[in-house]
Each structure stands twice: as structure tokens, then as C-alpha cells.
mmCIF file of C-alpha atoms in Angstrom:
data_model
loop_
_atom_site.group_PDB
_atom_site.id
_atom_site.type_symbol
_atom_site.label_atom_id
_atom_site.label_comp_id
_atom_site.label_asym_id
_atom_site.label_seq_id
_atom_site.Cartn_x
_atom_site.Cartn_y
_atom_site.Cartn_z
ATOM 1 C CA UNK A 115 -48.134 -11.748 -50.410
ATOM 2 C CA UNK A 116 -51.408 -12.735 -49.074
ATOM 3 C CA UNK A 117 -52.387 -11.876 -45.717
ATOM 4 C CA UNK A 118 -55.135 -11.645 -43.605
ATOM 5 C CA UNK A 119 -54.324 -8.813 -41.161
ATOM 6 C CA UNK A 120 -51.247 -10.855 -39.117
ATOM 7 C CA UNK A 121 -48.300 -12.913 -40.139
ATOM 8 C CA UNK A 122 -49.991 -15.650 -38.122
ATOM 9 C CA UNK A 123 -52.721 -16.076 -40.560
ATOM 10 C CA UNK A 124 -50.176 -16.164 -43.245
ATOM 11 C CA UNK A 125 -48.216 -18.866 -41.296
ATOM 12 C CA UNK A 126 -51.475 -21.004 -40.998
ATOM 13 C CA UNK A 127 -52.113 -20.919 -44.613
ATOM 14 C CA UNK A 128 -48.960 -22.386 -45.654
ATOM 15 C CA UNK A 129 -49.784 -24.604 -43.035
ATOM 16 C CA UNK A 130 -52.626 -25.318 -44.897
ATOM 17 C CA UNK A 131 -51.031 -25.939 -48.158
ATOM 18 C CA UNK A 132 -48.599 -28.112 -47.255
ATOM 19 C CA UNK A 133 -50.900 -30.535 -45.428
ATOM 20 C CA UNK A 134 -53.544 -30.276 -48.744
ATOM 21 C CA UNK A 135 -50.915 -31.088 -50.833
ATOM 22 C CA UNK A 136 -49.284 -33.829 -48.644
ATOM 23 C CA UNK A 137 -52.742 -35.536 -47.470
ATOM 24 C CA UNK A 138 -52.924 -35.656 -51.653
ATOM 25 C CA UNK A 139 -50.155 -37.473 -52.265
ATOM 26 C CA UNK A 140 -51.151 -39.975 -49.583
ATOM 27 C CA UNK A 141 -54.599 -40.590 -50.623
ATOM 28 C CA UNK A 142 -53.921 -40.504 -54.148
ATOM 29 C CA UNK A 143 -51.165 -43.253 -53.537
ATOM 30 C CA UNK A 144 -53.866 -45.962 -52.520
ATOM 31 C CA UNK A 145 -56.780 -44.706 -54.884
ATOM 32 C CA UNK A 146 -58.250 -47.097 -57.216
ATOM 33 C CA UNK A 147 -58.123 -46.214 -61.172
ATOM 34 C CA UNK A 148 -61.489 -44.584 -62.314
ATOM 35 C CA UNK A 149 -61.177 -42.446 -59.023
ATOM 36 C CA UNK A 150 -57.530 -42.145 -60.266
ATOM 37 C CA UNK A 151 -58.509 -40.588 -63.603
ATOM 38 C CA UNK A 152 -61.268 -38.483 -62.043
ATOM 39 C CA UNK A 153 -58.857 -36.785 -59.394
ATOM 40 C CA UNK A 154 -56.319 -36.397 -62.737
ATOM 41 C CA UNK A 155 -56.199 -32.613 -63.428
ATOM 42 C CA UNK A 156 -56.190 -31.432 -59.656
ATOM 43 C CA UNK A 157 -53.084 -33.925 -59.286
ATOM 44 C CA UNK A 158 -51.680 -32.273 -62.244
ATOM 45 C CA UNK A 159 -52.192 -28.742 -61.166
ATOM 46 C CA UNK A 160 -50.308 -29.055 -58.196
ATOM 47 C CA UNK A 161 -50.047 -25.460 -57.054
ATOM 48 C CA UNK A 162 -53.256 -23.911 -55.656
ATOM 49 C CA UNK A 163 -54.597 -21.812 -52.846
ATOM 50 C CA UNK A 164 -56.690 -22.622 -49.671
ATOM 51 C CA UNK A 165 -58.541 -20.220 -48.217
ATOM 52 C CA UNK A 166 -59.940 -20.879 -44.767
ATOM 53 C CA UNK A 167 -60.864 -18.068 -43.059
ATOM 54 C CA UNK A 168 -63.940 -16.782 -40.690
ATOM 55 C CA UNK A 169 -64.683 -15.476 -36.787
ATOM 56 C CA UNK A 170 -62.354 -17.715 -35.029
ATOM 57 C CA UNK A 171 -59.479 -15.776 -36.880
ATOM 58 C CA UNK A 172 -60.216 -12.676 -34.446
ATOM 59 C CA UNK A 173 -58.967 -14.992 -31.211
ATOM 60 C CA UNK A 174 -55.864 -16.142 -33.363
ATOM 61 C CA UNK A 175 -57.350 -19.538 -33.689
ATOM 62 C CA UNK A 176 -58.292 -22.015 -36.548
ATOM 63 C CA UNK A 177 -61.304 -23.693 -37.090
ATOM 64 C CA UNK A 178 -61.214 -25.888 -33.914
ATOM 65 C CA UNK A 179 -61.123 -22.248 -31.957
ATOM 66 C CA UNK A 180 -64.417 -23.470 -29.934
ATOM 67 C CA UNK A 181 -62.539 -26.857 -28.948
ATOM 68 C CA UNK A 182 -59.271 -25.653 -28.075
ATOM 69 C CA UNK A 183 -60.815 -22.232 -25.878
ATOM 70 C CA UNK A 184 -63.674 -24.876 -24.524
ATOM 71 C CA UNK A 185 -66.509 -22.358 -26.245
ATOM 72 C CA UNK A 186 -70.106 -22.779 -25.870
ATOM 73 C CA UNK A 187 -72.580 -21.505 -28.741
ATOM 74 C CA UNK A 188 -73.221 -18.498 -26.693
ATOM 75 C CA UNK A 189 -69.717 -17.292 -26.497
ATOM 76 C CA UNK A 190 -68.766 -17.960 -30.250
ATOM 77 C CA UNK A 191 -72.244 -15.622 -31.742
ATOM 78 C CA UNK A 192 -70.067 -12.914 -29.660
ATOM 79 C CA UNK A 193 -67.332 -13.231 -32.222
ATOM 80 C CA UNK A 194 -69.601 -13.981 -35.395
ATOM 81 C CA UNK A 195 -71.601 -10.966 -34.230
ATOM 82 C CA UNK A 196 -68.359 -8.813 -34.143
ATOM 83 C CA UNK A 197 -66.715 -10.428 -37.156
ATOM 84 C CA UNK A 198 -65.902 -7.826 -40.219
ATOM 85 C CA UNK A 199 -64.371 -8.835 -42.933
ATOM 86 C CA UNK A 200 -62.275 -5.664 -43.050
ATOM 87 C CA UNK A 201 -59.772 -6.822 -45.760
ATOM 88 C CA UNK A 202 -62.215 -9.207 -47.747
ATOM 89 C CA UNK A 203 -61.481 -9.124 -51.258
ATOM 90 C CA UNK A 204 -61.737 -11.877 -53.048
ATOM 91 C CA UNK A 205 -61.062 -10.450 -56.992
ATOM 92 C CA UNK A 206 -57.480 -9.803 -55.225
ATOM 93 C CA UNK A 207 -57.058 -13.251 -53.735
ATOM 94 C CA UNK A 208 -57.704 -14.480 -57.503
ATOM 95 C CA UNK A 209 -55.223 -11.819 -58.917
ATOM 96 C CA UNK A 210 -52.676 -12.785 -56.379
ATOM 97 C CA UNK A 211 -53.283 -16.847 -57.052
ATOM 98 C CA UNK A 212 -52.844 -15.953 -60.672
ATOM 99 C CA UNK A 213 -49.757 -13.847 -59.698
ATOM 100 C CA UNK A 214 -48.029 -16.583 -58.714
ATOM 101 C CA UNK A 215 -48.626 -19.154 -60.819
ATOM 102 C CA UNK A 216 -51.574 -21.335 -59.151
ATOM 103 C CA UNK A 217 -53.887 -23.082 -61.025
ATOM 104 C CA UNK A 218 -56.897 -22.943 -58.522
ATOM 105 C CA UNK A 219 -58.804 -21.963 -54.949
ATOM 106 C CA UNK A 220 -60.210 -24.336 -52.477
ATOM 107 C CA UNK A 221 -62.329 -21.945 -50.395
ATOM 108 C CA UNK A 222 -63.643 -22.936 -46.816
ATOM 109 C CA UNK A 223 -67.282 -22.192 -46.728
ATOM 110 C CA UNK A 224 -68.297 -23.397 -44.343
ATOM 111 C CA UNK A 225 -66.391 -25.256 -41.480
ATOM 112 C CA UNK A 226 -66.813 -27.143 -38.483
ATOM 113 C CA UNK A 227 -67.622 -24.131 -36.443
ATOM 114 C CA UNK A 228 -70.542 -24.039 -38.098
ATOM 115 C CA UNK A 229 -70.435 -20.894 -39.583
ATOM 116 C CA UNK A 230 -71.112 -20.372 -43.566
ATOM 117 C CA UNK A 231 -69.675 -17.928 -45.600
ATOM 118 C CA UNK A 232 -72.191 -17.341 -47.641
ATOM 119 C CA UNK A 233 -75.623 -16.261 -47.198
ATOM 120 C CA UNK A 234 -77.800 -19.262 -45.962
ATOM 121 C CA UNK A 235 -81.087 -20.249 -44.289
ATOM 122 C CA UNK A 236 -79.561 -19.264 -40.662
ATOM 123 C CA UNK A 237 -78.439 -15.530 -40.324
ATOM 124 C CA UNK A 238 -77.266 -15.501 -36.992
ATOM 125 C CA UNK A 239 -74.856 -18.291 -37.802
ATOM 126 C CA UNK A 240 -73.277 -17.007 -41.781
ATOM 127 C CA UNK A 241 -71.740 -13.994 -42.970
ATOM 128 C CA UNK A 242 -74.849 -11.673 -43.778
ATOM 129 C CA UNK A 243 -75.207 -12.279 -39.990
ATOM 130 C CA UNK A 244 -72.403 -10.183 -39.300
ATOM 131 C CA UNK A 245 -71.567 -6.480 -39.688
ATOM 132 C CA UNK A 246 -70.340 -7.484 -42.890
ATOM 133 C CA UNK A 247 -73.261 -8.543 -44.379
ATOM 134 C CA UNK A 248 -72.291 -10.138 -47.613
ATOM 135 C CA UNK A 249 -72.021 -13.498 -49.471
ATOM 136 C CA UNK A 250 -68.040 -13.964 -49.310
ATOM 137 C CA UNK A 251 -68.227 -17.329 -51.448
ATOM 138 C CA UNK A 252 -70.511 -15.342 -54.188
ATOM 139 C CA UNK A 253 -67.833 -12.685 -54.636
ATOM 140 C CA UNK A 254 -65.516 -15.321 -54.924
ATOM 141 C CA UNK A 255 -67.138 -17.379 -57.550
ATOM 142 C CA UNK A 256 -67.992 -14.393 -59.344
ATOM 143 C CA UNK A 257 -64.145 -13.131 -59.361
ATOM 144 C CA UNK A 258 -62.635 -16.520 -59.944
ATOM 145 C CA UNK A 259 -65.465 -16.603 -63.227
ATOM 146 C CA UNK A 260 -63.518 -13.404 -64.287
ATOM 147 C CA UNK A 261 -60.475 -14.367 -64.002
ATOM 148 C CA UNK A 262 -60.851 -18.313 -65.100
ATOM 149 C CA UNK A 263 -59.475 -19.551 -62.209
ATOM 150 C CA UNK A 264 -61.078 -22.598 -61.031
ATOM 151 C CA UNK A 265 -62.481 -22.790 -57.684
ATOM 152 C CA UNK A 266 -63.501 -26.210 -55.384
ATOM 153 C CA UNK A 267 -65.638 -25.779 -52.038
ATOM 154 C CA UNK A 268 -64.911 -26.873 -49.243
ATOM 155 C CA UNK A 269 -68.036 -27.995 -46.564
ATOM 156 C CA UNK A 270 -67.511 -29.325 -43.633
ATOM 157 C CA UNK A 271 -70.545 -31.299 -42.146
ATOM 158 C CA UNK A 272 -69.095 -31.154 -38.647
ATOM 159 C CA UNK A 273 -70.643 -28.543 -36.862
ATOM 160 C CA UNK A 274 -69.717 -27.754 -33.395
ATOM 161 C CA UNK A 275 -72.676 -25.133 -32.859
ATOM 162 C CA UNK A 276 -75.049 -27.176 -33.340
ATOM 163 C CA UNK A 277 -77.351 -28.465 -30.058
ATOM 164 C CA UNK A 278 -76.846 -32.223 -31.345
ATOM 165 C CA UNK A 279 -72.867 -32.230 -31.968
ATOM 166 C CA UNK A 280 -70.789 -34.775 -29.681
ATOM 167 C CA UNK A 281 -67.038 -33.993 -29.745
ATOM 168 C CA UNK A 282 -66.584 -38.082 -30.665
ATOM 169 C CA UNK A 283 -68.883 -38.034 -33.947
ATOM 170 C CA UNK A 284 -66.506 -37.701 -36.699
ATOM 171 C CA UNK A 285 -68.181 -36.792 -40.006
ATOM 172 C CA UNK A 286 -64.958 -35.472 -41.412
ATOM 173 C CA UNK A 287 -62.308 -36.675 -43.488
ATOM 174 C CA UNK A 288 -60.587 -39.747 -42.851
ATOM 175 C CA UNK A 289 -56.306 -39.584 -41.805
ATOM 176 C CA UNK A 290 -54.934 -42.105 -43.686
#
């Protein structure tokens, strides 16, 4: 089983699936065909693994963590500045996917907190900026090229810690 430190986060992942795989259904219901045809192989994998993890997991919290706890900018560098990574290990996320039975990752890098998981032009605000210090999607890529295991990337362009965000822009996918 794949956990990130608590039972919660495990709960939230399978969360996670289940909406990815029923916002698929939906969407790929009203597609037209050459979008159809593109969007054939993920449809026919089925099974898969998203991984959406960062700071806000130390509060219990998902990626809205700043919205639902009403943080400023200020308060979340306090938890990217204290974020660890203790049980990052992405070759055994692709073992375990391959384990049992998926056919491929979606990894969150970066979401609409803002912060990246990989190493990017703003320090403070991605995981070299942290005591951790290393590119999380590179070790991913690298260990899903190992293993064969494809791997899609999720980016979100919301981004709540930036100056310019308003809570009513919505840059994000749409809920059919």
C-alpha cells in the first residue's frame, strides 16, 4: 500500500482516483472524434496512479489548504520552508504502480498553491527551496524511464501565492 505518512493521505488519494477516473468518463462522453482518438490509450488504460502531494500535506489539507485555513503568502513559506519529503521515493511509487497492475502516473507538479515540485526559477516557492532540496518530478521521470511506466504532468496555472491571484479567476479545469 501506498502511503504518505497517515491513512488520511491514503484516503485522499483514492479520493483522487475515483474523481480522475469519473471526471474521464464524463468528458470523454461529449468529446468530439479526433480528440476521441487522441485521448484513446489513456481511456484504455484505465487503472493509473495520481500523485498529488506537497507542504499543505503537513496541516492535513489538500491543495486548497491556503483557501480553506484563509492563508496569506507569509504563513504558507512557513510550511514550504519546513516541508521534508521524509518518505519521498519515487522508484517505489513506480514499483508499487507496477505492483498492482497500473498502467501509468499523473504526478502533481505543481498546483494551485503555487508551489513546484521540481526545481524552477523561484527557490523560495519549489522543492530545492525546502530542507529537501531536490527535484521530486526528475526522480520521478527518471524512475518511471526505468521502469517503462508512463508518466503525464499535471500543472496547474492557478496560483494562490501569487500577488495578482483573485479567488474568482478560474484558470482551471472546467466541471462539466
Amino acid at each position: 500500500m501506498l502511503t504518505f505518512g497517515s491513512k488520511r493521505c491514503h484516503l485522499s488519494a483514492c479520493c483522487l482516483l475515483l474523481l480522475l477516473f469519473t471526471g474521464m468518463q464524463v468528458v470523454n462522453a461529449q468529446q468530439t472524434p479526433p480528440l476521441r482518438d487522441k485521448t484513446k490509450w489513456l481511456r484504455d488504460a484505465k487503472f493509473g496512479m495520481l500523485i498529488s502531494w506537497g507542504p499543505y500535506a503537513q496541516v492535513g489539507g489538500g491543495e486548497d489548504v491556503m483557501a480553506k485555513y484563509r492563508l496569506n503568502a507569509k504563513d504558507y513559506d512557513k510550511l514550504i520552508k519546513s516541508f521534508t519529503a521524509t518518505h519521498c521515493n519515487p522508484e517505489a511509487w513506480v514499483l508499487q504502480a507496477k505492483a498492482a497492475g497500473m498502467r501509468y502516473i499523473v504526478f502533481s507538479a505543481k498546483g494551485p498553491d503555487g508551489f513546484s515540485m521540481y526545481e524552477g526559477k523561484f527557490k523560495e516557492r519549489d522543492i530545492t527551496g525546502t530542507p529537501y532540496r531536490q527535484d521530486v518530478l526528475m526522480q520521478l521521470v527518471r524512475a518511471c524511464n526505468k521502469y517503462r511506466m508512463p508518466l503525464g504532468v499535471y500543472y496547474s496555472r492557478i496560483d494562490r501565492l501569487n500577488p495578482e491571484y483573485h479567488p474568482k479567476m478560474s484558470g482551471g479545469p472546467k466541471i462539466i
